[in-house]
Short mmCIF file of C-alpha atoms and ligand atoms in Angstrom, two decimals:
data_model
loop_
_atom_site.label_atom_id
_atom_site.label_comp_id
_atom_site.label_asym_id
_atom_site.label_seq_id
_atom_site.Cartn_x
_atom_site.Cartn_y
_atom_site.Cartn_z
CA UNK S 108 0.00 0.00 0.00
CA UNK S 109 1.37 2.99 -1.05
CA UNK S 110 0.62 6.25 1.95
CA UNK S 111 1.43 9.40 1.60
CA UNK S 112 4.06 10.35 4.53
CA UNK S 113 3.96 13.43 6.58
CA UNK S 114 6.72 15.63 6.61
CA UNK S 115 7.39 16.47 9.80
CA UNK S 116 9.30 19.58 9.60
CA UNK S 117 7.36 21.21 7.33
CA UNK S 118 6.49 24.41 9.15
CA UNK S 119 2.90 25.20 9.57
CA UNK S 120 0.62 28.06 9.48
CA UNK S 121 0.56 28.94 12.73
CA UNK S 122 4.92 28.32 12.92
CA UNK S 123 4.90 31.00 10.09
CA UNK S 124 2.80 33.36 11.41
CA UNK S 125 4.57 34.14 14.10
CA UNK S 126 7.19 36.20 12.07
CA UNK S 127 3.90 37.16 9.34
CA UNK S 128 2.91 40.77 8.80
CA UNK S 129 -0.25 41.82 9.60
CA UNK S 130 -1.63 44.31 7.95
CA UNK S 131 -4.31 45.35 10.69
CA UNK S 132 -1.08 45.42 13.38
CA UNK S 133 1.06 47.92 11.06
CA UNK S 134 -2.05 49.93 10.88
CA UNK S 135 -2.34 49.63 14.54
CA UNK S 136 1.13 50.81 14.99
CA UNK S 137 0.67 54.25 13.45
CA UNK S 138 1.74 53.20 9.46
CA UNK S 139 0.07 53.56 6.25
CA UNK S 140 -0.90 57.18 6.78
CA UNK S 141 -1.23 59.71 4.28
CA UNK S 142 2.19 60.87 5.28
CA UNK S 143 5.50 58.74 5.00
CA UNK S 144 6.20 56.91 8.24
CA UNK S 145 8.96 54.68 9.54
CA UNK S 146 8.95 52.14 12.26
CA UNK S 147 12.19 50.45 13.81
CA UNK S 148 10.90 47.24 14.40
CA UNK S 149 12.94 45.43 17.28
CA UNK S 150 12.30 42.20 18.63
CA UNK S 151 8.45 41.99 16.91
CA UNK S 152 10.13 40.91 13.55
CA UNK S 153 13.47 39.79 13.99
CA UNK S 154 14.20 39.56 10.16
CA UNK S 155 13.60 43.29 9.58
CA UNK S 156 15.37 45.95 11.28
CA UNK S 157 12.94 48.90 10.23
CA UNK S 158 9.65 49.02 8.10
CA UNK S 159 8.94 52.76 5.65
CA UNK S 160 5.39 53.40 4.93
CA UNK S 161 3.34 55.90 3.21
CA UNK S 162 -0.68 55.13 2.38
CA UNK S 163 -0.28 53.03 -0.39
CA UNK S 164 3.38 50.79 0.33
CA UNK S 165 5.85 49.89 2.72
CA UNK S 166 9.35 48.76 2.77
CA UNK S 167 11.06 46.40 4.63
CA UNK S 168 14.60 47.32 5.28
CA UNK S 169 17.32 44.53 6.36
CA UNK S 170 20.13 46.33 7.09
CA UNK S 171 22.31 42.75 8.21
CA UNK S 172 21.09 40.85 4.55
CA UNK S 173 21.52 44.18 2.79
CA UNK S 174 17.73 43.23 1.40
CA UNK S 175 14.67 45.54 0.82
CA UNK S 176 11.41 44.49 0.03
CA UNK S 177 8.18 46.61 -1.30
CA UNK S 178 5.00 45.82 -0.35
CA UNK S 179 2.08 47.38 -2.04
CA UNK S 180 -0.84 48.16 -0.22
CA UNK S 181 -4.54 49.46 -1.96
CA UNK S 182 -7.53 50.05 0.62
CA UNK S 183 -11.09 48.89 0.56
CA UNK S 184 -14.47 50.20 1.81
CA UNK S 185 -15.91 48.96 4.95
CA UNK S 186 -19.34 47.85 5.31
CA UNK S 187 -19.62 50.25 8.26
CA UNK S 188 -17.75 52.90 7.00
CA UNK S 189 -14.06 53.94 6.83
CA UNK S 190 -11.47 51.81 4.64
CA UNK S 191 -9.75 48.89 5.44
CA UNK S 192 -5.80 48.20 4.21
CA UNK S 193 -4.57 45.43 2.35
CA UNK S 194 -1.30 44.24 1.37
CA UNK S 195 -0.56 42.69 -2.56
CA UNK S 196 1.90 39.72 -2.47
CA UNK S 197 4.94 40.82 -4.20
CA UNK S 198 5.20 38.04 -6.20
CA UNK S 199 1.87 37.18 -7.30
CA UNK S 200 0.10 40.28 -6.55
CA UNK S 201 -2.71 38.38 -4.94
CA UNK S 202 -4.58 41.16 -2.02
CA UNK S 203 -4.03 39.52 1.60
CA UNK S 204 -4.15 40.81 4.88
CA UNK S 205 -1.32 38.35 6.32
CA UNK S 206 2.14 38.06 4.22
CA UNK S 207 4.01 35.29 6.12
CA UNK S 208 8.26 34.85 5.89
CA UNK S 209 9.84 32.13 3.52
CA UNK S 210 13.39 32.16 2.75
CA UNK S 211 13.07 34.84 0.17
CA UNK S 212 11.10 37.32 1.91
CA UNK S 213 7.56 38.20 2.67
CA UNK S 214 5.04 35.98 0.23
CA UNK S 215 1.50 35.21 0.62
CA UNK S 216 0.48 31.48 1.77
CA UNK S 217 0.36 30.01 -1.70
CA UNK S 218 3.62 31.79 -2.63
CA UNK S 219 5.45 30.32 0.02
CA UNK S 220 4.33 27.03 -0.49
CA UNK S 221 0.75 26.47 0.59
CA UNK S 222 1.92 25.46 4.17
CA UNK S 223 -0.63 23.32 5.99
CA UNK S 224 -2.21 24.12 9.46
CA UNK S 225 -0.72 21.93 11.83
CA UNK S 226 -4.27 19.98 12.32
CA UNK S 227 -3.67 18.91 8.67
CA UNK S 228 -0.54 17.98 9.19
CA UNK S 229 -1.22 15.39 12.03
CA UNK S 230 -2.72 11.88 12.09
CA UNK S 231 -6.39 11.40 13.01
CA UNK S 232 -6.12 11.11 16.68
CA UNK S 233 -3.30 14.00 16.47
CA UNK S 234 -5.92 15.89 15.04
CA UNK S 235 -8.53 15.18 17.63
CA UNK S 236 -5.79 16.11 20.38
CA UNK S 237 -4.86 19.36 18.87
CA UNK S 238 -8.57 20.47 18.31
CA UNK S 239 -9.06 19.33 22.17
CA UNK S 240 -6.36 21.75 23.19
CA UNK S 241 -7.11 24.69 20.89
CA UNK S 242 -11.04 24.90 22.71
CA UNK S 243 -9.68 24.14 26.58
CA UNK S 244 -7.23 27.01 25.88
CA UNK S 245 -10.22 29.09 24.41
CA UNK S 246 -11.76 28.31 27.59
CA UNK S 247 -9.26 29.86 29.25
CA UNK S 248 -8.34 26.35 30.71
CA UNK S 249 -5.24 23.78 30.96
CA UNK S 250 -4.39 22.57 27.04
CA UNK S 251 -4.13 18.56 28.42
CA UNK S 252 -6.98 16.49 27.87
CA UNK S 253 -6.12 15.02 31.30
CA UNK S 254 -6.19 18.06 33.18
CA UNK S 255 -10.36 19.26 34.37
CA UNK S 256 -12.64 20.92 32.07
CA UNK S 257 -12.81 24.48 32.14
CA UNK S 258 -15.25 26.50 33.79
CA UNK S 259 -17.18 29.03 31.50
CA UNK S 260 -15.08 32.19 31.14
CA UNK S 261 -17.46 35.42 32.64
CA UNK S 262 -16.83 37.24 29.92
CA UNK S 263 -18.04 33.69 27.35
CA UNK S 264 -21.97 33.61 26.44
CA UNK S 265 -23.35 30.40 28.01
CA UNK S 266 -24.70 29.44 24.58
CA UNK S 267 -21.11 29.62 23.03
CA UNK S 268 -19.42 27.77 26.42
CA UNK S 269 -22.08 24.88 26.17
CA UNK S 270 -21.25 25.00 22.39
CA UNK S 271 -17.71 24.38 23.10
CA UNK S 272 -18.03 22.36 25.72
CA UNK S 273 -20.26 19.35 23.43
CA UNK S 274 -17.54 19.42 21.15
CA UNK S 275 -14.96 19.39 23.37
CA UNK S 276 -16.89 15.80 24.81
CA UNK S 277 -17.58 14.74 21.86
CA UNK S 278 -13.34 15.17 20.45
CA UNK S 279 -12.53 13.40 23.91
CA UNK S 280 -15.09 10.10 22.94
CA UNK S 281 -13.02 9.86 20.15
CA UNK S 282 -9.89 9.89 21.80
CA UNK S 283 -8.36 6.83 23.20
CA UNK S 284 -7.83 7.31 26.59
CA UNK S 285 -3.99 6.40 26.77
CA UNK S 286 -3.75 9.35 23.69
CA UNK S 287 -4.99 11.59 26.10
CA UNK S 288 -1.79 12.28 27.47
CA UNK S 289 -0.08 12.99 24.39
CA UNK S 290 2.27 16.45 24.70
CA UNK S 291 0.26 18.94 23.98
CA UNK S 292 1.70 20.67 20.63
CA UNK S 293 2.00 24.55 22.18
CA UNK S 294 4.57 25.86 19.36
CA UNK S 295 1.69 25.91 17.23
CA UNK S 296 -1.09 26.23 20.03
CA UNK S 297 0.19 29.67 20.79
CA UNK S 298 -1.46 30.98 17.19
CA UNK S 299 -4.68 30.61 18.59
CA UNK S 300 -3.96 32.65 22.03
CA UNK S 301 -4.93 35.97 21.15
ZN1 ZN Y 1334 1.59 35.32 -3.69
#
C-alpha cells in the first residue's frame, strides 16, 4: 500500500505566522498614513530591522542581509464605513491581509508554499488532540486532555461555552484514553492565544 508520509518539519501556518505581517497590526502601529512613516521594528520581527510606509506601500529594510522588500498596499471600503488596508503579495500580486516569511522574503500562503495548518498535518487522533487543546485554551483552561474541564469564562456567552463544551466531549469520545496524554503541541497552540 502505497501512503502518503507526513513531513514532519514542514512548518505550519501557525509556525509562520509568528514572524507574518499583519496588515491590521502595522495599521495599529501608526503606518500607512497619508504621510510617509517609519517604524524600527525590534524584537516583533526579527528579520527586519525597520519598516517605511506611506498610504499606499511599505518597505522592509534589512540592514544585516543588505535586502529591501516593497509591499504594495490598496484600501477597501468597509461595510460600516471607513477603509480597510490590504497588502498585494509581491510576487503574485494576490490582495491579503497576512504576508508570512519564507526564505526569500515576505510571500502570501500560496507563494510560500501552501503550508498546511498543523491539524492537517497530524494523524487522526493528532488531530482530535490538537482540536481538544485549541477549545480548553479558548476556555481559558489547561491545554491537556487530562487536566479538568474548564469553567465558562465570565466574559463567554453560556450558549457559546455549552457549544464548546459538546464538542470538546464529543473530540474526547473519540480519543483513546492512553492518547490523552499525548504532549500537547504549544509551538503551534500559541497561534490561537490571542
Ligand atoms: Zn503570492
Amino acid at each position: 500500500m502505497v501512503r502518503r508520509l507526513r513531513d514532519r518539519n514542514r512548518a505550519t501556518v501557525e509556525h509562520l505566522s509568528r514572524d507574518a505581517l499583519d496588515v491590521r497590526e502595522l495599521k495599529r502601529l501608526g503606518l500607512l498614513k497619508h504621510r510617509a512613516m517609519s517604524l524600527e521594528t525590534g524584537f516583533r520581527w526579527p528579520s527586519i530591522d525597520r519598516i517605511i510606509s506611506e498610504r499606499f506601500w511599505l518597505v522592509l529594510e534589512n540592514w544585516g542581509r543588505g535586502t529591501v522588500q516593497q509591499i504594495r498596499v490598496s484600501w477597501t471600503r468597509c461595510h460600516l464605513g471607513g477603509w480597510r488596508p490590504w497588502m498585494h503579495c509581491p510576487s503574485c500580486g494576490k490582495r491579503v491581509a497576512k504576508l508570512l516569511k519564507g526564505l526569500g522574503g515576505y510571500l502570501c500562503r500560496s507563494c510560500i508554499g501552501d503550508p498546511l495548518y498543523a491539524c492537517q498535518a497530524k494523524s487522526t487522533y493528532g488531530r482530535i488532540h490538537f482540536e481538544l487543546c485549541k477549545i480548553r485554551l479558548q476556555l481559558g483552561g489547561m491545554a491537556s486532555p487530562t487536566e479538568p474541564f474548564p469553567e465558562r469564562p465570565p466574559r463567554m456567552r453560556r450558549k457559546t461555552y455549552e457549544r464548546l463544551k459538546a464538542r470538546a466531549f464529543e473530540l474526547e469520545m473519540e480519543l483513546p484514553a492512553k492518547r490523552r496524554k499525548k504532549p500537547v503541541d504549544y509551538p503551534n497552540l500559541v497561534y490561537y492565544l490571542t
